[in-house]
Tab-separated table of C-alpha atoms in Angstrom:
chain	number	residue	atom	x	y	z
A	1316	UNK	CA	-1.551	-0.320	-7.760
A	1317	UNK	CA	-3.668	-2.315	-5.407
A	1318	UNK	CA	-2.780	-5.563	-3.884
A	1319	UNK	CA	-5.833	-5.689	-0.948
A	1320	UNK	CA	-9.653	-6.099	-2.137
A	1321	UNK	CA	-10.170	-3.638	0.574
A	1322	UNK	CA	-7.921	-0.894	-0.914
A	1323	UNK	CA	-9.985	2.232	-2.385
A	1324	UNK	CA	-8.033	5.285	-3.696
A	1325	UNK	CA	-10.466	7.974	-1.963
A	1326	UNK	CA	-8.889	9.117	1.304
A	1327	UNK	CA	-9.867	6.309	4.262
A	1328	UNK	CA	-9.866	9.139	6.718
A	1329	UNK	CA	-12.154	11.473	5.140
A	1330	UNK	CA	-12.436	15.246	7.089
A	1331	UNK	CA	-15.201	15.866	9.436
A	1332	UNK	CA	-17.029	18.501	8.752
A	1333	UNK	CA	-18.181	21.480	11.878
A	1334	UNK	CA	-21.103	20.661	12.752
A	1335	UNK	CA	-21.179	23.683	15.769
A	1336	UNK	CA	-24.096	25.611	13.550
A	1337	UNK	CA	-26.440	22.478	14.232
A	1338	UNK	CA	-25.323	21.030	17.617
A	1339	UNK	CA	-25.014	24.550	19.251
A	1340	UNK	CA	-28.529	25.188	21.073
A	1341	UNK	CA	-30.220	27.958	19.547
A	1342	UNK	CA	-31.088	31.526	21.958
A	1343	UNK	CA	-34.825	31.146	23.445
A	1344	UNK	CA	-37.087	34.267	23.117
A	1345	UNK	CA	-38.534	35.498	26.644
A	1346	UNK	CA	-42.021	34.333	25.394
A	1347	UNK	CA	-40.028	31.039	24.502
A	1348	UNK	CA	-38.845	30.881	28.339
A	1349	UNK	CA	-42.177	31.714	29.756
A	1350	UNK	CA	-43.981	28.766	28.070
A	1351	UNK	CA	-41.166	26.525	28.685
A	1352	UNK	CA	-41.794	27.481	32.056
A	1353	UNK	CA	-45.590	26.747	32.546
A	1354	UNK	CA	-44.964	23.463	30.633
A	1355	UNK	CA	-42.351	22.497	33.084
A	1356	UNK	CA	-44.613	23.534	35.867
A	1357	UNK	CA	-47.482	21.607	34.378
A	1358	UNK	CA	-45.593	18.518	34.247
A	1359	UNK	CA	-43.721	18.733	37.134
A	1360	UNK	CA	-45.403	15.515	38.441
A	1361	UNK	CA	-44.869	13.300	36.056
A	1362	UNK	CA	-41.477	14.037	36.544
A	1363	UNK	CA	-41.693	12.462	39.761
A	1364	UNK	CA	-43.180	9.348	38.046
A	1365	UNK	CA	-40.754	6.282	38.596
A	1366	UNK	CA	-39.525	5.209	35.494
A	1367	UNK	CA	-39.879	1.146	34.628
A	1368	UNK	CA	-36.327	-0.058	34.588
A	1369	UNK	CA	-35.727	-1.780	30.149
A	1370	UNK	CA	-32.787	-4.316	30.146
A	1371	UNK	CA	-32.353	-3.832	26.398
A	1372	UNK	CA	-31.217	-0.223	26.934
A	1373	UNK	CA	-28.994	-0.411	30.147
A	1374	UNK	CA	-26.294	1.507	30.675
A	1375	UNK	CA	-24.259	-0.492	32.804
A	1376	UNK	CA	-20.999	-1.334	31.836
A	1377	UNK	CA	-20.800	-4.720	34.229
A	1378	UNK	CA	-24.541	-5.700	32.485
A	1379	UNK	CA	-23.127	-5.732	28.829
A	1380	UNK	CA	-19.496	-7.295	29.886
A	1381	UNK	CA	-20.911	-10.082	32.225
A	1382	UNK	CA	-24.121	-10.385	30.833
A	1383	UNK	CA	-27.576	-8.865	32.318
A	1384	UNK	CA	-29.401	-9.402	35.654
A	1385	UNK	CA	-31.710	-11.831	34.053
A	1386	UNK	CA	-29.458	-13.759	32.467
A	1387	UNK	CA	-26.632	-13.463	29.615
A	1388	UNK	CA	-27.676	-12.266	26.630
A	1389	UNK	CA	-27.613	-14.842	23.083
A	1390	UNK	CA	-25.287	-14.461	20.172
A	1391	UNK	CA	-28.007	-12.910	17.980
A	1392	UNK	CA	-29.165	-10.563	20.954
A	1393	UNK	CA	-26.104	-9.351	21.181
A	1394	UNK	CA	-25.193	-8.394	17.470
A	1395	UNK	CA	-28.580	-6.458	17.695
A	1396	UNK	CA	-27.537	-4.186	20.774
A	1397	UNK	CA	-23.498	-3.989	19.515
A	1398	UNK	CA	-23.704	-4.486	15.335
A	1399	UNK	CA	-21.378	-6.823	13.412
A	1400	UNK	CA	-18.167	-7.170	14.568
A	1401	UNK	CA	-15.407	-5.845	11.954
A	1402	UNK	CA	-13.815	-8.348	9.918
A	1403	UNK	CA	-9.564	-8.397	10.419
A	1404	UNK	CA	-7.725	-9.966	7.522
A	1405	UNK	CA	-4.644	-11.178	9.016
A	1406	UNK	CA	-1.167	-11.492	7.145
A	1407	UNK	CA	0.805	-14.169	6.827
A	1408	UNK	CA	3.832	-12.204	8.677
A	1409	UNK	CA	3.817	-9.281	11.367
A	1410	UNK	CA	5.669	-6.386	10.147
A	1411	UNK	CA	7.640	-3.476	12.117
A	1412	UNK	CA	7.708	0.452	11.260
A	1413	UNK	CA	11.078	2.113	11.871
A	1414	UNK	CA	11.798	6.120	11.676
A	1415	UNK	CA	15.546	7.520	11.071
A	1416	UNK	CA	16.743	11.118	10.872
A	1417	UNK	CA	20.358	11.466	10.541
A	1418	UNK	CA	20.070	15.178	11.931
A	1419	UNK	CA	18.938	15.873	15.395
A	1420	UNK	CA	16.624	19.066	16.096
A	1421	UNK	CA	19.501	20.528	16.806
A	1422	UNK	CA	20.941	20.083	13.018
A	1423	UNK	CA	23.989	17.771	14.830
A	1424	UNK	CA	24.511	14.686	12.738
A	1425	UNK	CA	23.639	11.729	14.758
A	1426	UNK	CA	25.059	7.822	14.420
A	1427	UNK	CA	23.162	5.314	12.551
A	1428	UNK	CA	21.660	3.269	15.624
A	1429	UNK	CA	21.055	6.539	17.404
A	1430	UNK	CA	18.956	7.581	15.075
A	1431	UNK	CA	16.613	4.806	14.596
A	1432	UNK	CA	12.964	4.944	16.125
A	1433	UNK	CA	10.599	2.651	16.159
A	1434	UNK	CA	7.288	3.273	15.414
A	1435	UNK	CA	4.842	0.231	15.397
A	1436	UNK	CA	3.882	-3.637	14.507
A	1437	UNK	CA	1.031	-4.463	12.398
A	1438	UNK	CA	0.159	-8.115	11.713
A	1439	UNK	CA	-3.609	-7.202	9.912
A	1440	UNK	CA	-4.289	-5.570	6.301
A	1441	UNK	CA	-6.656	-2.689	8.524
A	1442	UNK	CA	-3.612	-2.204	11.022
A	1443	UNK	CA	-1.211	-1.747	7.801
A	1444	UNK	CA	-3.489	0.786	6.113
A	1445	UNK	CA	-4.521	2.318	9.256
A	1446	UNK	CA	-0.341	3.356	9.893
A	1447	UNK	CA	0.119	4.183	6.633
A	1448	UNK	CA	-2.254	6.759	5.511
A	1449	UNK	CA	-1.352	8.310	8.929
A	1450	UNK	CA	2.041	8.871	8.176
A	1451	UNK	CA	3.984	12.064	6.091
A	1452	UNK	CA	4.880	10.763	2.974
A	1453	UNK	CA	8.172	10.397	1.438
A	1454	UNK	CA	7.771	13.892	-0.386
A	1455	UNK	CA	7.431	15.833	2.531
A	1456	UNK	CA	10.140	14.147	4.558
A	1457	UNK	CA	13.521	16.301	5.139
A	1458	UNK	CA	16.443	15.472	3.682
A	1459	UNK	CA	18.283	12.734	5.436
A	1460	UNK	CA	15.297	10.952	6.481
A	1461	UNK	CA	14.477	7.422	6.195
A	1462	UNK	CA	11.199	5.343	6.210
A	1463	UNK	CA	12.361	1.360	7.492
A	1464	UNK	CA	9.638	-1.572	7.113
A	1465	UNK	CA	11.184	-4.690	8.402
A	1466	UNK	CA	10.042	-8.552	9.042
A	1467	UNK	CA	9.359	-8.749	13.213
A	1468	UNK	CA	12.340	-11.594	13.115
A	1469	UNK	CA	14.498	-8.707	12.553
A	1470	UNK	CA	15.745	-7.455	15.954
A	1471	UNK	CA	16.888	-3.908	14.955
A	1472	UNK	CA	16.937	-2.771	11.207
A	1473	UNK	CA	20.524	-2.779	10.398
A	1474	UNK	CA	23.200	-4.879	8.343
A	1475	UNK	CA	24.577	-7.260	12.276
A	1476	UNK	CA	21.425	-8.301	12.630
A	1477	UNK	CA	21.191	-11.796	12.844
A	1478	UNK	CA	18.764	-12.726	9.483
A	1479	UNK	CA	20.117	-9.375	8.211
A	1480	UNK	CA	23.462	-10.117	8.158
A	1481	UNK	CA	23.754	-13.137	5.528
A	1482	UNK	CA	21.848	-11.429	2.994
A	1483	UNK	CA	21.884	-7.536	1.020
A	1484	UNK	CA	20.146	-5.468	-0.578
A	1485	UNK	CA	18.688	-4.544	-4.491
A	1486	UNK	CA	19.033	-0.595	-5.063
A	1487	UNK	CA	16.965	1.809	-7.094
A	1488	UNK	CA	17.660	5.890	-7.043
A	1489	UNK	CA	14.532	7.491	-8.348
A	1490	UNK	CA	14.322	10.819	-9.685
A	1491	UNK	CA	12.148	13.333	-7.316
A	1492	UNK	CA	8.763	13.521	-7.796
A	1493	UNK	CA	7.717	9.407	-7.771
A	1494	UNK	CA	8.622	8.640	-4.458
A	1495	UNK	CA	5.285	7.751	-3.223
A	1496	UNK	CA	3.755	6.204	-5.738
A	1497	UNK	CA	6.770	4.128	-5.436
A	1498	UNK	CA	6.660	3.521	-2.104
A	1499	UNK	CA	3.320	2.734	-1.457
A	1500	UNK	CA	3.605	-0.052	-4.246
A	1501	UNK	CA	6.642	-1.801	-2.838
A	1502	UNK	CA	5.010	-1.866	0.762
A	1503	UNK	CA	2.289	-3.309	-0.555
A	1504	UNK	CA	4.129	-6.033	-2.366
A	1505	UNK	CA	6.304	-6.910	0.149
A	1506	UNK	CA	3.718	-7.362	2.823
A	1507	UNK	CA	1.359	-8.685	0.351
A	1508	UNK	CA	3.781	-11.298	-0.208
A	1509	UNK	CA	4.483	-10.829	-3.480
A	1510	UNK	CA	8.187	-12.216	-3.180
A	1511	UNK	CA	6.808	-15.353	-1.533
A	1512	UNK	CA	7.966	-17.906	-4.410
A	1513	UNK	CA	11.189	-16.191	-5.517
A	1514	UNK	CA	13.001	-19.135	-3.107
A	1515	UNK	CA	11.044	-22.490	-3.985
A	1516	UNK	CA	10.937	-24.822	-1.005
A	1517	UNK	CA	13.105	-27.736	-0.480
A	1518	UNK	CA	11.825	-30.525	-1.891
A	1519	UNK	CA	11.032	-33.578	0.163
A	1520	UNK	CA	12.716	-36.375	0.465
A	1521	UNK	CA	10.755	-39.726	-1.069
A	1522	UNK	CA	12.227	-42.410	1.203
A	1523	UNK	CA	9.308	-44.628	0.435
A	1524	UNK	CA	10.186	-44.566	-3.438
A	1525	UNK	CA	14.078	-44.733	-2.705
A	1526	UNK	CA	15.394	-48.501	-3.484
A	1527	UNK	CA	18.608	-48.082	-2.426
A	1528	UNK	CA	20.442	-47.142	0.804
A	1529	UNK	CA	21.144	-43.170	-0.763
A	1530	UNK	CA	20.744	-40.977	1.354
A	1531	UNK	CA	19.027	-38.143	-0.695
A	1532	UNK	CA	19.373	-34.389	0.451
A	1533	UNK	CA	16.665	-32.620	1.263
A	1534	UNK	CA	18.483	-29.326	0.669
A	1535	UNK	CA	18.850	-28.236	-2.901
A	1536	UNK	CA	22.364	-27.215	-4.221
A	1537	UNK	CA	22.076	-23.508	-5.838
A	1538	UNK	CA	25.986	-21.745	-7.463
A	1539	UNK	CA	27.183	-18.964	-5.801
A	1540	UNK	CA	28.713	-16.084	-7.755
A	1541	UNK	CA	32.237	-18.348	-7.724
A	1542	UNK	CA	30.960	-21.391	-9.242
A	1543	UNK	CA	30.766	-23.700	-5.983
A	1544	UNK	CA	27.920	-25.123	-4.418
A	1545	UNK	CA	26.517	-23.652	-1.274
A	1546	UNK	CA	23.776	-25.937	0.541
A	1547	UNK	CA	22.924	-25.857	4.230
A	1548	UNK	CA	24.594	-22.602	5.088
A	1549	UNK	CA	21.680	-20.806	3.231
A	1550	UNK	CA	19.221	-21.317	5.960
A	1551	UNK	CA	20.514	-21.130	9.115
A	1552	UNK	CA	17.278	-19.008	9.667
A	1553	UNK	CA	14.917	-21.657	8.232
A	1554	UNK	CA	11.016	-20.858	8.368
A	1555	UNK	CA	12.182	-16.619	8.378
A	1556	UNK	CA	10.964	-15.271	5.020
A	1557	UNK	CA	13.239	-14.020	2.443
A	1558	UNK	CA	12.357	-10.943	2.760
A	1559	UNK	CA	13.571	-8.719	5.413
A	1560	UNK	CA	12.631	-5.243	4.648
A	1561	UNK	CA	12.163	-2.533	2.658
A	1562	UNK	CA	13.576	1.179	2.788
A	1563	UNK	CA	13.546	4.447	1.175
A	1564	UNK	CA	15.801	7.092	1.586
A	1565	UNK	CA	14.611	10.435	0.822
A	1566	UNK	CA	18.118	12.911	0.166
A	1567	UNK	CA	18.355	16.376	-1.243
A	1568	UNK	CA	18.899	15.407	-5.013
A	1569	UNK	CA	17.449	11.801	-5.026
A	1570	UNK	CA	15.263	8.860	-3.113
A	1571	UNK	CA	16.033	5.619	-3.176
A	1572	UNK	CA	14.253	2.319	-2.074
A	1573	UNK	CA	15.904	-0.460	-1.091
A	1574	UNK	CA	14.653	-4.016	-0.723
A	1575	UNK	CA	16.489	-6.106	1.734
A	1576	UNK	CA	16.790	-9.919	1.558
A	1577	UNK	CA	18.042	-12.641	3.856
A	1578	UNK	CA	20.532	-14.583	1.780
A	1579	UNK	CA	22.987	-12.779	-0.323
A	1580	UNK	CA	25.291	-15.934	-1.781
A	1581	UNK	CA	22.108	-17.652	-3.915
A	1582	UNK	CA	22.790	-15.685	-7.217
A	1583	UNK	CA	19.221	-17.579	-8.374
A	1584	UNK	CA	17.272	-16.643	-5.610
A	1585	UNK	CA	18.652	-12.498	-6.249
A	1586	UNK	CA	17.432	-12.677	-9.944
A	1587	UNK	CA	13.680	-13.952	-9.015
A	1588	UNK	CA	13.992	-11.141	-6.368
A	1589	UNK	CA	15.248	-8.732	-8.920
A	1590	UNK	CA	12.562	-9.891	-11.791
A	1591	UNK	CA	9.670	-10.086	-9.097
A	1592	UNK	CA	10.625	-6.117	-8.475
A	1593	UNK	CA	10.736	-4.814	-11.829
A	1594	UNK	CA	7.228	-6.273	-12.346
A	1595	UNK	CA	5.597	-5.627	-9.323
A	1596	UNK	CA	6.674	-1.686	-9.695
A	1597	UNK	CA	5.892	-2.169	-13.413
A	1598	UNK	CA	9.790	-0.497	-14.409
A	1599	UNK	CA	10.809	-0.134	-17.606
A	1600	UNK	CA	13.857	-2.106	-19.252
A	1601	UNK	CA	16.236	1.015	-18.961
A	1602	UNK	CA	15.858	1.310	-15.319
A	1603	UNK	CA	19.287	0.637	-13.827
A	1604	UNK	CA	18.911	-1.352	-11.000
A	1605	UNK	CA	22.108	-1.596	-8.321
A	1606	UNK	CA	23.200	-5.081	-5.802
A	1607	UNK	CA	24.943	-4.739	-2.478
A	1608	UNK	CA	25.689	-7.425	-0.051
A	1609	UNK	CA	25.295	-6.191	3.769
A	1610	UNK	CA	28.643	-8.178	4.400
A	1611	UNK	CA	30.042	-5.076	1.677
A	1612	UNK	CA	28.271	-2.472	3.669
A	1613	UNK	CA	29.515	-3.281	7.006
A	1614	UNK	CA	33.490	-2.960	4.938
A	1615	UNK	CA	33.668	0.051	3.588
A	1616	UNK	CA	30.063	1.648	5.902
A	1617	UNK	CA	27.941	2.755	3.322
A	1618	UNK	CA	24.244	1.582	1.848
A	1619	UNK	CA	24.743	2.274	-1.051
A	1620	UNK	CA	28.932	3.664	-2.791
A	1621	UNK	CA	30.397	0.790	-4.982
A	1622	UNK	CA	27.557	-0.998	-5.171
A	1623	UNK	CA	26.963	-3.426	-8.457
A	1624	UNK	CA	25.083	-2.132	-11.473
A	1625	UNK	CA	22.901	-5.011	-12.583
A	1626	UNK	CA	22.780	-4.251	-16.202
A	1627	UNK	CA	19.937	-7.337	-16.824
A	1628	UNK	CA	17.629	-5.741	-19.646
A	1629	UNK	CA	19.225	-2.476	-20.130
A	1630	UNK	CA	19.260	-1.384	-23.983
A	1631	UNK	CA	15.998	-3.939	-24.299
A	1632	UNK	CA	13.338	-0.066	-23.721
């Protein structure tokens, strides 16, 4: 699954080969030496020869960064002497890398915030790809290990953070063996944006259309899982995406991903969310797909026990 032009399945960091049987200088027979030697001798003065100084071919650092002694050098000068500059295809958010291992070195179970490690930003489709295919994938990892890709609003990866805290989390345990392909396909999507419309924007207000003196809200009412409206409270984050992040967890019997969003009380907003994942990962109806809100998590301190099965198109495979 590819969701950048610019994504080829071959390896982008393909091995270099030796090349120490071609670059190594090759032993010189004493006949070799000897008519090296009267050469040398022959030319020995045009070796003293001053050599006419080329401006196209300096060496100087200060010539190329401040432009040379005769004056700076064009736009299309300079793409001949440096090449075309590489194209950067920026995205539409920067992203963060975080690395957990519940076990130290030592095998000593370590606290959640104590274990966290971050790794890098990337705000470019190159920088993404460049981090990824440089890291272990989710296979390899040890047990206990997980892999955190959050938004950079989010201060640390964890349920008290500020845009982190209103929202929770959809839950899927895969079976060992898929992890990566999963992975790799719900990174992609997420900073791809492919959960960009799953909240539609508030709608404008028309006060030139309005006859009246209504006031009309600009903030669309949306049912929360009780029945009553919640409005305003929704964004106290406004302009943050809803999307926060995306985790797997790789354990001993099982890995599971985990997609993170901002606002946990907009039952509408959780289905789009939970529609725009089975399609993006392309899961069948029998998947069973699991709901926790971060609020629940902080209770009873667990990701993922008594969590709620979200039995939407189960029995439909």
């Amino acid at each position: 699954m590819s969701y950048f032009s610019n994504h080829s399945s071959q390896s982008r960091f393909l091995a270099i080969s030796s090349s120490s049987s071609t670059s190594s200088p090759a032993h010189s027979t004493p006949s070799q030496a000897a008519g090296s030697t009267t050469s040398s001798g022959a030319s020995a003065g045009q070796a003293q020869r001053p050599r006419a100084s080329s401006k196209h071919f300096s060496t100087s650092v200060e010539a190329h960064a401040h432009g040379n002694l005769h004056g700076d050098l064009g736009e299309d000068e300079e793409d001949a002497l440096v090449g075309p500059r590489p194209t950067v295809h920026p995205l539409r958010n920067t992203w963060v890398f975080w690395f957990r291992q519940q076990r130290s070195p030592g095998n000593k179970i370590i606290s959640y915030e104590e274990g966290i490690k971050r790794v890098a930003a990337f705000g470019s489709v190159e920088s993404f790809w460049a981090l990824h295919t440089h890291l272990t994938p989710p296979s390899l990892l040890t047990p206990t290990t997980d892999y955190l890709l959050f938004h950079s609003g989010v201060q640390r990866p964890v349920w008290e953070d500020p845009l982190n805290i209103g929202g929770g989390k959809w839950i899927i345990r895969l079976r060992k063996g898929v992890a990566d392909r999963v992975w790799e396909g719900l990174l992609c999507a997420v900073v791809g944006d492919a959960f960009a419309e799953c909240r539609d924007p508030p709608p404008r207000a028309n006060w030139e259309d309005s006859d009246d003196d209504t006031t009309p809200s600009a903030e669309p009412s949306h049912a929360d899982e009780s029945g009553e409206s919640v409005g305003d409270d929704l964004d106290v984050n406004e302009g943050q995406p809803e999307i926060c992040g995306v985790t797997i967890s790789v354990r001993q019997s099982e890995d599971i991903v985990s997609l993170w969003n901002r606002v946990d009380r907009d039952v509408t907003v959780r289905e789009r969310i939970r529609d725009t994942l089975r399609q993006v990962l392309n899961l069948p109806a029998s998947t069973i797909m699991e709901y926790k809100s971060n609020n629940d998590s902080m209770q009873d301190k667990s990701s993922f026990r008594n969590s709620a099965i979200d039995r939407t198109g189960l029995g439909t495979a």
